[in-house]
Tab-separated table of C-alpha atoms and ligand atoms in Angstrom:
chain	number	residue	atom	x	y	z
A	1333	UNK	CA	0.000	0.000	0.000
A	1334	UNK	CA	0.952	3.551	-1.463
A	1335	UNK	CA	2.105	5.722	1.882
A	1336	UNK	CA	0.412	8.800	2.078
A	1337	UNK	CA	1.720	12.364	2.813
A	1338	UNK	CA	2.060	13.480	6.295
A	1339	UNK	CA	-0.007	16.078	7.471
A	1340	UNK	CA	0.983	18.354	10.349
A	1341	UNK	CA	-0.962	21.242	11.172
A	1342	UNK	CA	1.136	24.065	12.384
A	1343	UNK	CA	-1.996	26.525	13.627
A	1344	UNK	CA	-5.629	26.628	13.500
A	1345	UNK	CA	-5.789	27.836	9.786
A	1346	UNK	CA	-2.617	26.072	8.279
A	1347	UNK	CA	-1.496	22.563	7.657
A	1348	UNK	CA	2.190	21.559	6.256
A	1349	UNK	CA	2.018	18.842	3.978
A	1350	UNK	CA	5.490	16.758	3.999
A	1351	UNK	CA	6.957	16.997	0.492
A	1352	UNK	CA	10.849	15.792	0.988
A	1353	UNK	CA	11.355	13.659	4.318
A	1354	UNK	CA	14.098	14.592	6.850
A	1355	UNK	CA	15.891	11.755	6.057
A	1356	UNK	CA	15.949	12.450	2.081
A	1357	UNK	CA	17.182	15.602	2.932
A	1358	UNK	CA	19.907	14.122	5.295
A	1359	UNK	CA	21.112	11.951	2.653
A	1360	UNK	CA	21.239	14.478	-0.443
A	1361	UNK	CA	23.121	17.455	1.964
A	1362	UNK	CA	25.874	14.710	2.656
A	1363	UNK	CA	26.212	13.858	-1.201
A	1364	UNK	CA	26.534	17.689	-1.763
A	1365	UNK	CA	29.198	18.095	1.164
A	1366	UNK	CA	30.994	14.978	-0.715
A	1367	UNK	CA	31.091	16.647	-4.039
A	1368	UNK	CA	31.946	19.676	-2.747
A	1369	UNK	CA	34.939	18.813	-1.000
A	1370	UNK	CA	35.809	16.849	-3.989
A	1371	UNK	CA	35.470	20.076	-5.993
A	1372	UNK	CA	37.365	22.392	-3.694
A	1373	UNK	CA	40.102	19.772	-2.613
A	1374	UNK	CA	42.839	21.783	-3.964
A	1375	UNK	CA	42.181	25.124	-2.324
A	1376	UNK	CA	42.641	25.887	1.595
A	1377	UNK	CA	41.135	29.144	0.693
A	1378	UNK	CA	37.464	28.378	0.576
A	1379	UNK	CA	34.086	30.410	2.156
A	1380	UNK	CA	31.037	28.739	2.832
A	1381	UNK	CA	28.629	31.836	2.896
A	1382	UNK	CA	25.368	31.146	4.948
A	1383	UNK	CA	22.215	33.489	3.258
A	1384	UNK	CA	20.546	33.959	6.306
A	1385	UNK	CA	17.936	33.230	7.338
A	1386	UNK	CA	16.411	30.528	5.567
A	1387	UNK	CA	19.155	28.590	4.826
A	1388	UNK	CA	20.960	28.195	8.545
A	1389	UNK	CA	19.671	25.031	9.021
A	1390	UNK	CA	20.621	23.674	5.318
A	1391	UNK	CA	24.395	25.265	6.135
A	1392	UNK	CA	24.881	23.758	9.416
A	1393	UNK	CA	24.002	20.009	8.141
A	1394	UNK	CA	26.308	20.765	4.624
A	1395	UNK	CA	29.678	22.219	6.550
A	1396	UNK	CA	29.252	18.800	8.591
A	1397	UNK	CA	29.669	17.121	4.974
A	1398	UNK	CA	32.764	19.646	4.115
A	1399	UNK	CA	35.951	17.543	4.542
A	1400	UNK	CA	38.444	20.623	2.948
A	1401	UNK	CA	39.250	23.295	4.967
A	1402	UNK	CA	36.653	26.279	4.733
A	1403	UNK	CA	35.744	29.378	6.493
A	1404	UNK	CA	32.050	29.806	7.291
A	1405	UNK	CA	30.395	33.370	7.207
A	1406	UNK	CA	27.216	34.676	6.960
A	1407	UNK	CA	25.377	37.196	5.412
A	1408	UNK	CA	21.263	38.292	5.499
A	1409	UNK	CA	18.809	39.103	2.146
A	1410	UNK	CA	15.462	39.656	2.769
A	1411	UNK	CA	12.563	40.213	0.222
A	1412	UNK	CA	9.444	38.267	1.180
A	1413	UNK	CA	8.861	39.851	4.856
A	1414	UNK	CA	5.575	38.154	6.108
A	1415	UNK	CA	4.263	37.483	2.418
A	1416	UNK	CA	3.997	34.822	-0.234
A	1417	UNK	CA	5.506	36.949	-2.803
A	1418	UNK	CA	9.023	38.770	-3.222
A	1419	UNK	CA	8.728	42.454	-2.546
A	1420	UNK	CA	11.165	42.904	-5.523
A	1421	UNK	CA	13.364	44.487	-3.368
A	1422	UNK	CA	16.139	42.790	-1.499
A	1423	UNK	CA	17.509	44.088	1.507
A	1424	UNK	CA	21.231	42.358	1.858
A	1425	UNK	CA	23.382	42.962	5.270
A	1426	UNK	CA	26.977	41.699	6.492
A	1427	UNK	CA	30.739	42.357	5.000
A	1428	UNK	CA	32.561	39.982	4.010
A	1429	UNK	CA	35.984	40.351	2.609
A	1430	UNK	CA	35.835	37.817	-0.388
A	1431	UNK	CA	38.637	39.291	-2.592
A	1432	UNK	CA	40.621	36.137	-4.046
A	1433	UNK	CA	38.675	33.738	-2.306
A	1434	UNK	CA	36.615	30.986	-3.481
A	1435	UNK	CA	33.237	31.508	-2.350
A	1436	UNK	CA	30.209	29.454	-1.671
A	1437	UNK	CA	26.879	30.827	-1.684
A	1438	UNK	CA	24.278	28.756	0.382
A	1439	UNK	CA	20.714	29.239	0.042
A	1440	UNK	CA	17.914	27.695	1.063
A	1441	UNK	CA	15.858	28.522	-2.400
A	1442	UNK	CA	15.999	29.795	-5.469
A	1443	UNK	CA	12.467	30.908	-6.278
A	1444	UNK	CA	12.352	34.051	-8.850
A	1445	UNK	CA	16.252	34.465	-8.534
A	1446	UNK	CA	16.039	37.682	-7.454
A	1447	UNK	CA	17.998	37.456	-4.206
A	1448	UNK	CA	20.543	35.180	-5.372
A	1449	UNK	CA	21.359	37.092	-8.537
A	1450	UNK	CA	21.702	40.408	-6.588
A	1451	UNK	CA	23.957	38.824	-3.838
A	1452	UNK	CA	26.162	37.057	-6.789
A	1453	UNK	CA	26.291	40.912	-8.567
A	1454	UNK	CA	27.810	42.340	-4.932
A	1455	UNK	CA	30.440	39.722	-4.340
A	1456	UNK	CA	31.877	39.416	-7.985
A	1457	UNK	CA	32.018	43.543	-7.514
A	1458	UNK	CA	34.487	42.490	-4.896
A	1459	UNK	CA	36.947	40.136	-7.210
A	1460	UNK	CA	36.565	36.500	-5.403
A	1461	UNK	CA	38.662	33.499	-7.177
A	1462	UNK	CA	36.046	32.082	-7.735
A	1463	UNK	CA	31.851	31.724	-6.895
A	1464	UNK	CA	29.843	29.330	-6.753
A	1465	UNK	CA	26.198	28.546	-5.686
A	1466	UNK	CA	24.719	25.729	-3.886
A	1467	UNK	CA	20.696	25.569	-3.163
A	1468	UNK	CA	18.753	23.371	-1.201
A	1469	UNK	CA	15.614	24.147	-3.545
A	1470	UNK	CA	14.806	25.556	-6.918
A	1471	UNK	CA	11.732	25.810	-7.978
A	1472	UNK	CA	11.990	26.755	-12.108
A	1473	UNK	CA	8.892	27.483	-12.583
A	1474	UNK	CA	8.980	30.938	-11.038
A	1475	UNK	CA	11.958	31.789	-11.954
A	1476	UNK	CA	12.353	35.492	-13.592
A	1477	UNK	CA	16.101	36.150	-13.283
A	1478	UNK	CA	18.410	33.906	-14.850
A	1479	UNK	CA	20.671	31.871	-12.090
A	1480	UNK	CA	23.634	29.393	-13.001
A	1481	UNK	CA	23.437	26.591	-10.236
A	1482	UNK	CA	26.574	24.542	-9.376
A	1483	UNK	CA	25.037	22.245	-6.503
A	1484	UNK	CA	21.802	21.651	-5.897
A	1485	UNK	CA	19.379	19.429	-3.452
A	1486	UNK	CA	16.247	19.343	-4.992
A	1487	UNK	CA	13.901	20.899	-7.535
A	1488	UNK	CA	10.457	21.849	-6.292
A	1489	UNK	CA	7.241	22.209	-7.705
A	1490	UNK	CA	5.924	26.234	-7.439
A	1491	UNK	CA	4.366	25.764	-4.626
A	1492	UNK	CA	5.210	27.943	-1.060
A	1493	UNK	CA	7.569	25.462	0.780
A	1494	UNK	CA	8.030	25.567	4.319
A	1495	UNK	CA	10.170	23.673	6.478
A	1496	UNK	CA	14.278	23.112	7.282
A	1497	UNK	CA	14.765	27.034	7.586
A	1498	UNK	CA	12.241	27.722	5.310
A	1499	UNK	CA	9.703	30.581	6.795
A	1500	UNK	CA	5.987	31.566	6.626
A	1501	UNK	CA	5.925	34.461	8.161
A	1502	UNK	CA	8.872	33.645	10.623
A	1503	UNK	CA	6.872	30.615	11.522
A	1504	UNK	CA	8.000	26.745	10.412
A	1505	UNK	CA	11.797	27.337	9.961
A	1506	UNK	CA	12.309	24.278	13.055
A	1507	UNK	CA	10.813	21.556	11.034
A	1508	UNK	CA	13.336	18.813	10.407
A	1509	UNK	CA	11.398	18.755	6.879
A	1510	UNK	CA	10.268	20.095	3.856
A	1511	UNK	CA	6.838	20.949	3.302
A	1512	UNK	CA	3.733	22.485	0.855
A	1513	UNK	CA	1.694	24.834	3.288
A	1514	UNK	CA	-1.654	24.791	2.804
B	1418	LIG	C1	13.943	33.668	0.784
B	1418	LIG	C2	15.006	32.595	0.596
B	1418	LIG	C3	15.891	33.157	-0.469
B	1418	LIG	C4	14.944	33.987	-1.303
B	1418	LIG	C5	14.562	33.258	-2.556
B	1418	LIG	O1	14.421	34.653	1.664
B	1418	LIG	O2	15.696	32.347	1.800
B	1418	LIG	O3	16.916	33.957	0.058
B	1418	LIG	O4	13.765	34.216	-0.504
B	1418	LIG	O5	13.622	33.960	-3.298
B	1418	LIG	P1	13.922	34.680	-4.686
B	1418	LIG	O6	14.673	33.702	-5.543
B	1418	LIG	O7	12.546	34.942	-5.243
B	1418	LIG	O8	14.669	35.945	-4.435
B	1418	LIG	P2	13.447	35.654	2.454
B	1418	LIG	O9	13.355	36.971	1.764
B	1418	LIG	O10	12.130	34.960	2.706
B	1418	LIG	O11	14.238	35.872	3.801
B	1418	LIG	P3	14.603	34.757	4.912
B	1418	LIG	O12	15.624	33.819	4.310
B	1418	LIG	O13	15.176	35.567	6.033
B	1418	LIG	O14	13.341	34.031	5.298
């Protein structure tokens, strides 16, 4: 017999519906950390930058994966505040000196691109070795500004995904997994 989703709901009016299991998750992160430090064997000059704040949780489980020398930062972007939608506007924070460094940009998702493209435009301002960008999530279907990926978890369905850092609202970021809220 087929399993069916889990449900969990959160609050009164909302219900998460599990889309990738904790344990899927577990197990793609520490194929990423493998090919990473596969990839970046041969520099001892690597930075693992954490976009906060959805994608703390994805960054702590991936540097556990890392087995070459890195140095982990972090930096904030925030467009959706409390909504569904970006506000087109992204509001970045943090300094980070990335000049000749080979830099790794975390994220939790890649939704329109917006975020991501705009961080990417501020650090290759700043003349890094080399960038790169690993995501958790994309989710093509939304996507309005056009993002290279180098690593990626898992490709979504355009749907609002909660779960594993992943806010409504500041609410749902602790759940061990990835969900559709509904
Ligand atoms: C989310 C997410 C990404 C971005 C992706 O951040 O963490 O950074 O949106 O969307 P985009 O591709 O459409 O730009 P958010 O603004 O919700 O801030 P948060 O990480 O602090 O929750």
């Amino acid at each position: 017999m087929k399993n069916r989703p889990r449900q969990f709901p959160m609050t009164s009016k909302e219900t998460v519906v599990e889309l990738i299991s904790a344990e899927k998750i577990q197990q793609r992160v520490g194929k990423l950390g493998k090919l990473i430090s596969s990839d970046f064997a041969s520099t001892e000059r690597l930075i693992v930058i954490c976009v906060l704040k959805g994608a703390f949780m994805f960054t702590a489980d991936l540097v556990r994966s890392i087995e070459v020398p890195c140095h982990i930062e972090f930096i904030q972007a925030s467009s959706y505040g409390n909504g569904i939608q970006s506000s087109g506007k992204v509001c970045i924070t943090g300094t980070i000196d990335v000049t000749g460094h080979d830099i790794l940009v975390v994220e939790d998702i890649i939704d329109t691109g917006l975020t991501i493209s705009r961080i990417s435009h501020e650090f290759l301002n700043c003349n890094p070795a080399s960038l790169k960008i690993c995501t958790l999530l994309e989710k093509p279907a939304a996507r309005k500004h056009p993002v290279t990926i180098d690593y990626l978890g898992f490709t979504v369905p355009n749907r609002f995904i909660v779960g594993y850092g992943i806010d409504y609202a500041g609410k749902y970021r602790q759940l061990p997994f990835l969900g559709i809220l509904e």
